[in-house]
Short mmCIF file of C-alpha atoms in Angstrom, two decimals:
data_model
loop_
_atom_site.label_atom_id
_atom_site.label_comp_id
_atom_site.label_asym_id
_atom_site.label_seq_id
_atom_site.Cartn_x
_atom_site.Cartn_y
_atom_site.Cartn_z
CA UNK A 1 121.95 -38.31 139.82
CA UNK A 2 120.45 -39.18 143.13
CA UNK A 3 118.08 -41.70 143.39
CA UNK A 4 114.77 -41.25 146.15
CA UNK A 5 113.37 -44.26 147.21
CA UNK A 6 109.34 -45.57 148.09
CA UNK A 7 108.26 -48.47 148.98
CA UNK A 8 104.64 -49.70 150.30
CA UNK A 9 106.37 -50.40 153.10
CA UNK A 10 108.15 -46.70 153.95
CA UNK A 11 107.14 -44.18 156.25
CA UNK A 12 106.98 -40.49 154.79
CA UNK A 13 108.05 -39.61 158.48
CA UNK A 14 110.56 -41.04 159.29
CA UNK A 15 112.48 -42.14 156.10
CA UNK A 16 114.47 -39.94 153.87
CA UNK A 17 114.12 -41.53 150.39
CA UNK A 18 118.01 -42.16 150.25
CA UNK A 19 118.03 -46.02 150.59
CA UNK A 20 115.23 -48.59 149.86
CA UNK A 21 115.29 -49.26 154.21
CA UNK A 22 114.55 -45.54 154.64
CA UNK A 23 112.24 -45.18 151.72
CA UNK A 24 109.26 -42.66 151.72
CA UNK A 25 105.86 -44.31 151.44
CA UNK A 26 103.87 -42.54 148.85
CA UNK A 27 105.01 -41.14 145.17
CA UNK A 28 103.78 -37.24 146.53
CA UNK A 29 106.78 -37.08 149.01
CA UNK A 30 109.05 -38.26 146.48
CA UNK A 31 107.78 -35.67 143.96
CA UNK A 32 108.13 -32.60 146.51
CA UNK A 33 111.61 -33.56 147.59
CA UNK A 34 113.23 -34.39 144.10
CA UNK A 35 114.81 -31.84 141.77
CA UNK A 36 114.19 -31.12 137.85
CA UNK A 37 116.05 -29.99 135.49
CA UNK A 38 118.30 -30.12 132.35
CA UNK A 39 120.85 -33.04 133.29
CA UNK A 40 123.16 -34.97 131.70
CA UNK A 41 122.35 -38.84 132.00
CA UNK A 42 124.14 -41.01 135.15
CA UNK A 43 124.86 -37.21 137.30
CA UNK A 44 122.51 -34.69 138.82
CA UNK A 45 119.18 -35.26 137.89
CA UNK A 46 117.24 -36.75 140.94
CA UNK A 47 114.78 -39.85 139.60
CA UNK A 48 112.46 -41.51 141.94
CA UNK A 49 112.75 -45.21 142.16
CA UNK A 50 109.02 -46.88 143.64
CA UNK A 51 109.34 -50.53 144.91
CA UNK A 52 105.94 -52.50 145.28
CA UNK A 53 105.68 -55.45 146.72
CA UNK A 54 102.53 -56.08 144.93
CA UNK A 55 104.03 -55.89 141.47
CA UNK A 56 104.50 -59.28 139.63
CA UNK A 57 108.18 -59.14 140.16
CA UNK A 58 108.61 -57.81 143.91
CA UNK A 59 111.32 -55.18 144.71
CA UNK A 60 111.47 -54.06 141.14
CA UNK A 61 112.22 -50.72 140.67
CA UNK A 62 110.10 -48.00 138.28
CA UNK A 63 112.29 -45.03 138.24
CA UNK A 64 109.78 -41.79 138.07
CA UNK A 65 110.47 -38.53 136.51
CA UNK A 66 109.94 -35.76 137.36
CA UNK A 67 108.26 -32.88 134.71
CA UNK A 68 110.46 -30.60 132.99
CA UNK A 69 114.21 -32.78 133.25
CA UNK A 70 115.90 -33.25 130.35
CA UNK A 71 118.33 -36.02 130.19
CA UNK A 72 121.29 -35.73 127.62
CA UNK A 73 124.27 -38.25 127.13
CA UNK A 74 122.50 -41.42 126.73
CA UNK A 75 124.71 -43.35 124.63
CA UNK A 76 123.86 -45.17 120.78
CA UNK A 77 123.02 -47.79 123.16
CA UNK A 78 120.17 -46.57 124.91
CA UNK A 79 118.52 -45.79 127.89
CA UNK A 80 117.74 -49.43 128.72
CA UNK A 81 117.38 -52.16 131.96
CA UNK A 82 119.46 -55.15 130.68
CA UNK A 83 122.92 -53.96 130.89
CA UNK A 84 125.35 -51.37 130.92
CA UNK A 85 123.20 -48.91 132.75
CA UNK A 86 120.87 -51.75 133.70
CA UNK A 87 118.61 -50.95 137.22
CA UNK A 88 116.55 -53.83 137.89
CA UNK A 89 115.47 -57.10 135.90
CA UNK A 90 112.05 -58.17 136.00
CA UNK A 91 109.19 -56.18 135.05
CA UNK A 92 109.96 -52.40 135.70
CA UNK A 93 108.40 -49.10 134.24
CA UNK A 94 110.44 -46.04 133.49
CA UNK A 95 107.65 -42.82 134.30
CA UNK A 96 107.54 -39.61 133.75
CA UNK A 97 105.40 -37.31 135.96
CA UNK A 98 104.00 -34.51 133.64
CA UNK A 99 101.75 -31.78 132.67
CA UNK A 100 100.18 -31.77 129.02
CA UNK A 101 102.62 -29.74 127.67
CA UNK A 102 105.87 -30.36 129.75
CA UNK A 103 106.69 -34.07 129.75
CA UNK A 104 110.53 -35.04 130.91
CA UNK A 105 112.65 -35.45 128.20
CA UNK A 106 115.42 -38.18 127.28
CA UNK A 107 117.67 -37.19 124.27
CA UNK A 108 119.96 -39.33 122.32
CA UNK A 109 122.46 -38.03 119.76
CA UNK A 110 122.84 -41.24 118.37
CA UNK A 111 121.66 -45.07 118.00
CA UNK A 112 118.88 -45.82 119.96
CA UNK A 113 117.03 -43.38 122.52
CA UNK A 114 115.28 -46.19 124.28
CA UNK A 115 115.79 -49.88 124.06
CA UNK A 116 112.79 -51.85 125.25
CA UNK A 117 113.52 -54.60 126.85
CA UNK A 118 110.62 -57.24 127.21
CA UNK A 119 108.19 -56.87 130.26
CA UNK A 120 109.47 -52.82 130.72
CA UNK A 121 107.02 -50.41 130.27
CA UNK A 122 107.56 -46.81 129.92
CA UNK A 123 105.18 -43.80 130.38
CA UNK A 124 105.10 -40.20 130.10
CA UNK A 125 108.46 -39.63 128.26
CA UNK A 126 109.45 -37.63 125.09
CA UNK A 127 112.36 -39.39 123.57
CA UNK A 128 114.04 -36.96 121.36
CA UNK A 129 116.74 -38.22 118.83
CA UNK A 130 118.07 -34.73 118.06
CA UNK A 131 118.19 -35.37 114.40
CA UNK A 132 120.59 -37.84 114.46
CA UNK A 133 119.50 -41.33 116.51
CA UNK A 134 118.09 -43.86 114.28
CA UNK A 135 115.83 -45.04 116.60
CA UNK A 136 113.35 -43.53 119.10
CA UNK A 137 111.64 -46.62 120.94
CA UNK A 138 112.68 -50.04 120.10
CA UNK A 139 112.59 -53.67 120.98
CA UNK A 140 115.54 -54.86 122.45
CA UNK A 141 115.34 -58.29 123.38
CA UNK A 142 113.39 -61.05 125.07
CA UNK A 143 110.12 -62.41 123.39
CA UNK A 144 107.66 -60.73 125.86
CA UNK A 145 105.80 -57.49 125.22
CA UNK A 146 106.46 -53.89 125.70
CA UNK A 147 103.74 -51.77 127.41
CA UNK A 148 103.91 -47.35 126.74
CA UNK A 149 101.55 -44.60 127.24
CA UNK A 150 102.00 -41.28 126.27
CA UNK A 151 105.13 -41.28 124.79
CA UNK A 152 106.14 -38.38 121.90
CA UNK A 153 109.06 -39.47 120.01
CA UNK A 154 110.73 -36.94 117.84
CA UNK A 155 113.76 -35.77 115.87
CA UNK A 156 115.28 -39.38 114.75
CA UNK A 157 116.79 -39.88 111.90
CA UNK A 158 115.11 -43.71 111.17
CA UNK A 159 112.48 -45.06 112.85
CA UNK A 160 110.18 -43.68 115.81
CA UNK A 161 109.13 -47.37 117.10
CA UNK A 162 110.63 -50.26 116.11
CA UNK A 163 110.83 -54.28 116.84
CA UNK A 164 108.28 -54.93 119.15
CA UNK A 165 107.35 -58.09 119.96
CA UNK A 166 103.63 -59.60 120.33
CA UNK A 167 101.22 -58.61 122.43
CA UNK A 168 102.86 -54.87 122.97
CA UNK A 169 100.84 -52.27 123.70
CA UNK A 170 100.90 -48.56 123.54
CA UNK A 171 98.31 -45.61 124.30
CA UNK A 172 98.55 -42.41 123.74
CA UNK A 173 101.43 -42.56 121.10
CA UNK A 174 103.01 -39.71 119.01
CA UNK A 175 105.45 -39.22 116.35
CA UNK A 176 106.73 -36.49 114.54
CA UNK A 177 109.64 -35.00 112.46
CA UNK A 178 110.90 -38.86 111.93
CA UNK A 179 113.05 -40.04 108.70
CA UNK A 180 111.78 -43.63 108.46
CA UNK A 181 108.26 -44.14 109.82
CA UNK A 182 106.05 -43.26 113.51
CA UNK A 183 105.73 -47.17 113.56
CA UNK A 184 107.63 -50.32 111.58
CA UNK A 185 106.77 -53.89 113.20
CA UNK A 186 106.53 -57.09 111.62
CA UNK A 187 105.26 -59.13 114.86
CA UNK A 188 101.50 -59.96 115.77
CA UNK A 189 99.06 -58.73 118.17
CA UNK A 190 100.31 -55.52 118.11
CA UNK A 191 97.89 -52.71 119.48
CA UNK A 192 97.94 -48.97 119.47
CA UNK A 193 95.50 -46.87 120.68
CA UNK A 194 95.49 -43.56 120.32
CA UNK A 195 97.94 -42.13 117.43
CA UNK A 196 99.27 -39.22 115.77
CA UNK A 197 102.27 -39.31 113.26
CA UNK A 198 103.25 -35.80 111.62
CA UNK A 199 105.85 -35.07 108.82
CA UNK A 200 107.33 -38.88 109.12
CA UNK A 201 108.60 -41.49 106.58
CA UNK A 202 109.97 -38.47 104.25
CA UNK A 203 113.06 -40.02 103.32
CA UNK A 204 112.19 -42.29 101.24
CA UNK A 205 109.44 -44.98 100.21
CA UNK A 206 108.63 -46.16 103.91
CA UNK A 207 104.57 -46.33 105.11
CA UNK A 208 104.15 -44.14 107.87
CA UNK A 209 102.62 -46.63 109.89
CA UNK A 210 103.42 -50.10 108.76
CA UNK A 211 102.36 -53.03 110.50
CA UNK A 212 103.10 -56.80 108.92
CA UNK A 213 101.92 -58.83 111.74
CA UNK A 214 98.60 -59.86 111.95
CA UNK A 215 96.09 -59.71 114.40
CA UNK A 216 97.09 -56.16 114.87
CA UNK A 217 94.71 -53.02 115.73
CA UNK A 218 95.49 -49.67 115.09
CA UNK A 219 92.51 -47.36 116.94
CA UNK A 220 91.97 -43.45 117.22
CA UNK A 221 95.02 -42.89 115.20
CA UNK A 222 95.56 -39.64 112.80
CA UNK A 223 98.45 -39.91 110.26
CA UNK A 224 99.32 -36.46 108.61
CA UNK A 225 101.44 -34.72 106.19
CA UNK A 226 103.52 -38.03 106.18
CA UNK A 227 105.44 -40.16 103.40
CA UNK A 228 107.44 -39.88 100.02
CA UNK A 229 105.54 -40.85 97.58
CA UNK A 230 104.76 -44.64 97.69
CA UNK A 231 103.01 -46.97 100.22
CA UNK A 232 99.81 -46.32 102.53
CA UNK A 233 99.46 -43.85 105.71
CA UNK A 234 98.05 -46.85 107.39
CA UNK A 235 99.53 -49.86 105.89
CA UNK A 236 98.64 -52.31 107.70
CA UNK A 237 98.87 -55.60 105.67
CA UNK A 238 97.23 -58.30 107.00
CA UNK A 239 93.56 -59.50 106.63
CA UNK A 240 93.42 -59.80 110.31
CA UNK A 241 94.36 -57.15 111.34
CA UNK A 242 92.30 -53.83 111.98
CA UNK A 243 92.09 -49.67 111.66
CA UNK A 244 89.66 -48.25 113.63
CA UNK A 245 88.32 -45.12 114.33
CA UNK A 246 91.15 -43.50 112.57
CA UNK A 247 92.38 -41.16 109.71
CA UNK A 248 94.60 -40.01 106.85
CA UNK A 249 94.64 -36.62 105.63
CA UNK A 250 96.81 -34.80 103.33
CA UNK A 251 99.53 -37.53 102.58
CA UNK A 252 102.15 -37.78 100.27
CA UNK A 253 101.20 -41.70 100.03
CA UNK A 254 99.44 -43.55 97.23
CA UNK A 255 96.70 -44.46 99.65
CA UNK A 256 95.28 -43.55 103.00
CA UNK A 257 94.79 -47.49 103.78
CA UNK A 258 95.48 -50.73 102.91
CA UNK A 259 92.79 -52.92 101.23
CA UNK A 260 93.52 -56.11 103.22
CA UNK A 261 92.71 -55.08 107.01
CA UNK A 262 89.41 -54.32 108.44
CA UNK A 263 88.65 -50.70 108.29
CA UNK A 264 86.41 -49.46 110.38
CA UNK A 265 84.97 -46.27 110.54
CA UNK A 266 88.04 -44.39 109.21
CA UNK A 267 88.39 -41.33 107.25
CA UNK A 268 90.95 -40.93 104.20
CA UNK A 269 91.06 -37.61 102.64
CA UNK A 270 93.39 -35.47 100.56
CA UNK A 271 92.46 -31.67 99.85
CA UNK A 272 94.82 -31.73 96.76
CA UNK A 273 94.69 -35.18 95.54
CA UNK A 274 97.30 -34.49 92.51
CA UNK A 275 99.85 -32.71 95.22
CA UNK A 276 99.52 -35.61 97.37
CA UNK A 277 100.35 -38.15 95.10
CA UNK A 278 97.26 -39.87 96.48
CA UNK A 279 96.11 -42.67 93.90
CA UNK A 280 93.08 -43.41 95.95
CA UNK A 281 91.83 -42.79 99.58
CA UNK A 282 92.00 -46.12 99.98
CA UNK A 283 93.28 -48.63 97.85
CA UNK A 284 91.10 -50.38 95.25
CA UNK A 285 88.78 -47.82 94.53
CA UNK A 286 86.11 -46.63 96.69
CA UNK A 287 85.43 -45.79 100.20
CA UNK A 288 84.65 -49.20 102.32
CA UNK A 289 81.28 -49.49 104.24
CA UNK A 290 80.93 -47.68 107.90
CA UNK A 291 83.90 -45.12 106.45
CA UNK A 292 84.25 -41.53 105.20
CA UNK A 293 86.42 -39.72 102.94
CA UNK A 294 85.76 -36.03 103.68
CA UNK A 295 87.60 -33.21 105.13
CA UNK A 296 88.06 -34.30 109.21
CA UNK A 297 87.88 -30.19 109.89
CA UNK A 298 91.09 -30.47 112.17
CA UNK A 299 90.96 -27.20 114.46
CA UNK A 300 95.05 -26.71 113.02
CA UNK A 301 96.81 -29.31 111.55
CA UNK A 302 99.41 -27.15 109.96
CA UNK A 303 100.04 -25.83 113.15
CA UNK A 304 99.41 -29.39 114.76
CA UNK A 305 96.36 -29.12 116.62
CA UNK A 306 94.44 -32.35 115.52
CA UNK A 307 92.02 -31.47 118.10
CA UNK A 308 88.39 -31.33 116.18
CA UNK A 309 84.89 -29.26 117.03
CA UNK A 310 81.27 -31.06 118.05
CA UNK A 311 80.22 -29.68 115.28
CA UNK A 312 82.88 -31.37 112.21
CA UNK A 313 82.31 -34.39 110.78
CA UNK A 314 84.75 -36.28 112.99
CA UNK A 315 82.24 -35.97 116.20
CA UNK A 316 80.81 -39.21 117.57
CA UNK A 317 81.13 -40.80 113.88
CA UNK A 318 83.28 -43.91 115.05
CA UNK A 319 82.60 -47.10 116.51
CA UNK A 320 81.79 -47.92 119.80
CA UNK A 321 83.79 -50.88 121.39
CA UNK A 322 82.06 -53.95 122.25
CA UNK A 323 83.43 -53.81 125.61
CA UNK A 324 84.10 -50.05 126.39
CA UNK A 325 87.45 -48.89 127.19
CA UNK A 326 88.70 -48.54 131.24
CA UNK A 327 91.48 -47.15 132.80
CA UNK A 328 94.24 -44.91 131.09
CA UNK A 329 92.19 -47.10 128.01
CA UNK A 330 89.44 -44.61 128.04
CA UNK A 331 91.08 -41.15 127.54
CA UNK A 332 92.27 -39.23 124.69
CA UNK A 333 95.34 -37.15 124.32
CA UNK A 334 94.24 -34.86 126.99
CA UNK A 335 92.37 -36.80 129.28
CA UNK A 336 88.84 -36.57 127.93
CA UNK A 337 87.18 -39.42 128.19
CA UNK A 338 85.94 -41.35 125.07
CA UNK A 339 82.28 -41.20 124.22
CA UNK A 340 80.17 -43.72 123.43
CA UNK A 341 80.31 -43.95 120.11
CA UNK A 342 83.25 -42.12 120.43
CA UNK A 343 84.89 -39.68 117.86
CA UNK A 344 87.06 -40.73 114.54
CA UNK A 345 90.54 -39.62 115.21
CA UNK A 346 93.17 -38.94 118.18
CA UNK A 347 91.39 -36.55 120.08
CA UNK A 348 86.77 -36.63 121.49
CA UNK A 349 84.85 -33.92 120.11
CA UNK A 350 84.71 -31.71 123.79
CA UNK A 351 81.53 -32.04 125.43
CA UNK A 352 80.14 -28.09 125.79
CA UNK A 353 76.71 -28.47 124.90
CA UNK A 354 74.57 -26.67 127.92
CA UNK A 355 72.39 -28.26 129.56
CA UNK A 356 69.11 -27.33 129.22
CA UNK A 357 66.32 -27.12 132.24
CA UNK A 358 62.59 -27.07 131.28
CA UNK A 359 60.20 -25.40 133.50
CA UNK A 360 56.41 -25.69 132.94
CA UNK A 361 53.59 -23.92 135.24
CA UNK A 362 52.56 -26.44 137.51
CA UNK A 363 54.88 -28.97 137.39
CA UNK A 364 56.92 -29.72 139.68
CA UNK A 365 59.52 -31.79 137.63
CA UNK A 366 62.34 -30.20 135.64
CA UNK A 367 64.35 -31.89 132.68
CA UNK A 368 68.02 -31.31 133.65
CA UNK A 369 70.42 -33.38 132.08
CA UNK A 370 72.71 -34.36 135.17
CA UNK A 371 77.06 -33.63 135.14
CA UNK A 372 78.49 -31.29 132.19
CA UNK A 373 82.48 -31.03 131.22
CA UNK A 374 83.69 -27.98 129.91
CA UNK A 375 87.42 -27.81 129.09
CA UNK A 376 88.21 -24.64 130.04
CA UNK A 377 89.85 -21.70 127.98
CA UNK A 378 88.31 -23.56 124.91
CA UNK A 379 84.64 -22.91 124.57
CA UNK A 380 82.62 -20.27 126.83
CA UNK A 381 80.26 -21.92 129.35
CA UNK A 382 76.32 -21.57 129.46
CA UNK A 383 73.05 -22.88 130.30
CA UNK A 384 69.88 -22.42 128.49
CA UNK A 385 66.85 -22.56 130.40
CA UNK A 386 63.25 -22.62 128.18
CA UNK A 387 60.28 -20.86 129.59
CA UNK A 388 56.26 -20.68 129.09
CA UNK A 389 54.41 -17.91 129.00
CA UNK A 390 52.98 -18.44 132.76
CA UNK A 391 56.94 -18.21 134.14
CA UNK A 392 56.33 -14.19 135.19
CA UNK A 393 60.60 -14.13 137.50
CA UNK A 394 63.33 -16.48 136.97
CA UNK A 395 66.38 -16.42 138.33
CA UNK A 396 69.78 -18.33 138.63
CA UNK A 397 72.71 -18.48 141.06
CA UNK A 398 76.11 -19.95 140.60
CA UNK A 399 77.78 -21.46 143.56
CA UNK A 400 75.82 -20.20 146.17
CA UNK A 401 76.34 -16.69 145.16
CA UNK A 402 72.97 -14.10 145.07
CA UNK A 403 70.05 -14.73 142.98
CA UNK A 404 70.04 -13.43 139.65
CA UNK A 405 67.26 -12.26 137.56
CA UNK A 406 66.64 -13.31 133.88
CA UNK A 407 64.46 -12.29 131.54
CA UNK A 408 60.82 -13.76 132.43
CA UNK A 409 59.11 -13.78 128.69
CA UNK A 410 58.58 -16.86 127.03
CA UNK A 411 61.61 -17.88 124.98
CA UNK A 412 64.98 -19.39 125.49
CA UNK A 413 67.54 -17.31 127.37
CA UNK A 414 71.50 -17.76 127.53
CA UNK A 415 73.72 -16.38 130.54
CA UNK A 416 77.42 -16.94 129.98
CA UNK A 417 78.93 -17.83 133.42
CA UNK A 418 82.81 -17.37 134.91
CA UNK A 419 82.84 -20.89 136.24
CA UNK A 420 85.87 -22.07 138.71
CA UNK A 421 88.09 -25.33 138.31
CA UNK A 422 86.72 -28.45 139.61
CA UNK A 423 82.44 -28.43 140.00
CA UNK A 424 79.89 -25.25 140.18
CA UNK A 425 76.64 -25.52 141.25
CA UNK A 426 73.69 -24.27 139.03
CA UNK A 427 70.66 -23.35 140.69
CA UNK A 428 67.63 -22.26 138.78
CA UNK A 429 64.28 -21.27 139.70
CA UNK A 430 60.69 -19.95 138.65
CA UNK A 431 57.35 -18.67 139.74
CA UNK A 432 53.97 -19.37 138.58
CA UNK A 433 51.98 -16.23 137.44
CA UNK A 434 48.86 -18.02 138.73
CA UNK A 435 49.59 -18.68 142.32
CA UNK A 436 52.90 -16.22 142.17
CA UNK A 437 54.66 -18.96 143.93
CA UNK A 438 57.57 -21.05 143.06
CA UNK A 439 56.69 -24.27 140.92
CA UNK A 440 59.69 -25.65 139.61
CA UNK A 441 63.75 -25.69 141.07
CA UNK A 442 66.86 -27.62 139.57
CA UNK A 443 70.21 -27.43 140.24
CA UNK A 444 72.84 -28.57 137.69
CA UNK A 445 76.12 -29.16 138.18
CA UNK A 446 78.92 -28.71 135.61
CA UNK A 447 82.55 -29.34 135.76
CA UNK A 448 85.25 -27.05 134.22
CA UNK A 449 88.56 -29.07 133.79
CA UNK A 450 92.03 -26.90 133.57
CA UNK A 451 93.32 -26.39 130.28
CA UNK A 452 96.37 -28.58 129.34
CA UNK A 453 96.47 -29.86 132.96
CA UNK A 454 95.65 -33.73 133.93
CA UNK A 455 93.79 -34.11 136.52
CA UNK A 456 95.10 -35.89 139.77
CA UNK A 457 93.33 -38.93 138.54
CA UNK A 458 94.77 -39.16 135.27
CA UNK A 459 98.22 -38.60 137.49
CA UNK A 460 97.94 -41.17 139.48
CA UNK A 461 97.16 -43.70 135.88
CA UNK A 462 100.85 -43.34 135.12
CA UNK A 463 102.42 -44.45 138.14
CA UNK A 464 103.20 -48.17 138.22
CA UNK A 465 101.44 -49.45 140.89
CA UNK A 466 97.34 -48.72 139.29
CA UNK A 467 98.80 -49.18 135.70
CA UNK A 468 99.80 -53.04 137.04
CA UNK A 469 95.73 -52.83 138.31
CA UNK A 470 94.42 -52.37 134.74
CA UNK A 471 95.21 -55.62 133.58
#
């Protein structure tokens, strides 16, 4: 493979990425003159290696990604920075530059996909054990965390994650078609947040998620179709430990969670208790104060879209953090940003309620309710504006574009509008039948994200250098 290096101290001009004293100086010239593509590990594939100075361990190197390569021939021993193919010590991040639905891809045909060494971090990866590795993510060493965000593991033949130590973290986390559990960890301070396991632990009695540790947090998590039989979706085991925001639906488990850690604002349900196996939604009896056990009205979850409407059950029911959530911290699976209270389960309830602009004869002021998201491709965009009987011409225009006429009766009226990517500008106005002259204006702006696509923002979260700024 070839190897393009930036540093904070290259020149996109004059260097040509080959050595780290001709590196490039910014992560966009690295992308646009790197190749993709299906690879076999230690040959072709180009990987961008980003030194920053500003890093705790200087000159450390974070190997980048780029979307759609797939990297075979990784050996039972891993893909890994402490020997054999070792690149750096210190503290270095493997990244993967990706769209929502195209993430690079490291495959293992046995052992261990990725071994975790302490202080590595690794983003933006699916680690795919081709139905034979035993183990997807794992701790490898060292008694010093392990930090990962948007990883999918899938296709091993064990464990997905695996022997971390304390104090790891991991965001955005997802596991699915695994033997022997999405998580199994016996050390402390563990957190995850954000995470779905699908079809896991299903040979043989092995918790889905299973944390022994304690002071652990499992938050926004969604456990489905998982487990053999025995054991709890979440099984988190000790009393300080914590589920939050999270659920359990249609499990082959004896429970959805654990009596002994706090549960917060979780949901356990089974449509088909006796097919499920499911002894109770959670164990002991009963469903625990601040939580639900009713159907979470998944968009698909057969078809593995644990996505849910504004409308289900799921929508701002959770609990707000005491501190709320920054940084790569504050998004769900595809970037939307949590709410506060925010939703129960892996994904927010999309914001696509119009906003709604008020005018009354006379008055000057209008109610209009300031920035609206819409992801696009999802849910058709409007705006509603309510008018009194005096309002004789009203009219709208979207981004500058000619006035349009609505209906001037009293009433509520709805225009569905084509809106572009990135902001459009709604202007709405009236006039008075008394003095036939214009009494109230408002402009609203609302903001129509790309389906499946980050946004240069989110981007720009996975590279090294403003993921070492979040802590």
């Amino acid at each position: 493979m070839a190897f393009i290096h930036i540093t904070d101290a290259g020149d996109d001009g004059t260097g040509d990425g080959t050595t780290f004293g001709t590196a490039f100086a910014t992560p966009e010239k690295g992308l646009t003159d790197s190749a993709a593509g299906t690879t076999s590990f230690g040959s072709s594939a180009d990987i961008i290696l980003l030194h920053y100075s500003a890093t705790p361990y200087p000159g450390a190197w974070s190997p980048v990604i780029k979307q759609g390569t797939v990297m075979t021939g990784v050996d039972s021993a891993g893909i890994r920075w402490d020997n054999g193919e070792h690149w750096n010590t210190g503290s270095p991040d493997w990244v993967g530059l990706f769209t929502r639905d195209e993430r690079p891809t490291i495959q293992s045909t046995s052992g261990t996909v990725v071994a975790a060494y302490e202080w590595t971090s690794w983003h933006g990866l699916v680690l795919d054990g081709d139905g034979t590795a035993t183990l997807g993510l794992a701790g490898a060493g060292g008694n010093r965390e392990v930090f990962f965000t948007d990883i999918l593991v899938k296709n091993i033949a064990g464990v997905a994650l695996s022997a971390l130590e304390s104090q790891s973290v991991g965001i955005r986390y997802h596991a699915m078609d695994c033997d022997s559990g999405a998580v199994n960890t016996s050390r402390p301070q563990i957190e995850i947040h954000g995470l779905i396991a699908e079809r896991v632990s299903t040979s043989g009695a092995v918790s889905p998620v299973s944390m022994g540790g304690g002071n652990c947090i499992v938050a926004q998590g969604v456990v489905y179709n998982c487990g053999n039989g025995s054991g709890a979706a979440f099984n988190l085991t000790a009393a300080s430990s914590e589920c939050r925001n999270s659920i359990a639906f249609d499990n082959d488990t004896a429970w959805g969670f654990r009596s002994n850690p706090t549960k917060t604002n979780c949901n356990s349900y089974s449509s088909n208790p006796a097919s499920y196996h499911t002894t109770a939604n959670y164990e002991g009896g009963g469903v625990p104060a601040t939580c639900l056990s009713v159907d979470p009205e998944f968009v698909d979850a057969a078809g593995g879209d644990f996505t849910i409407l504004p409308t289900g059950p799921m929508a701002g029911s959770g609990a707000a953090l005491a501190t709320p959530p920054t940084g790569t911290f504050a998004r769900d699976f595809v970037g939307e940003t949590w709410s506060s209270p925010p939703s129960i389960g892996a994904y927010e309830a999309p914001l696509v309620a119009a906003p709604v602009i008020v005018f009354h004869r006379g008055d000057a002021s209008v109610a209009a309710n300031g920035t609206w998201f819409f992801r696009a491709d999802e849910y058709e965009s409007s705006f509603t504006v309510t008018t009194e009987d005096s309002i004789v011409e009203l009219q709208y225009r979207l981004n500058g574009g000619p006035w349009m006429d609505l209906t001037a009766s009293a009433g509520t009226h709805t225009v569905e509008l084509e809106l572009r990517d990135g902001y459009n500008n709604i202007a709405v106005r009236a006039e008075d039948s008394v003095a036939q002259e214009t009494v109230a204006a408002a402009v609203v702006r609302l903001v129509r994200l790309p389906a499946g696509l980050l946004t240069p923002e989110m981007v720009l979260d996975h590279l090294p250098k403003f993921i070492s700024e979040e802590f």
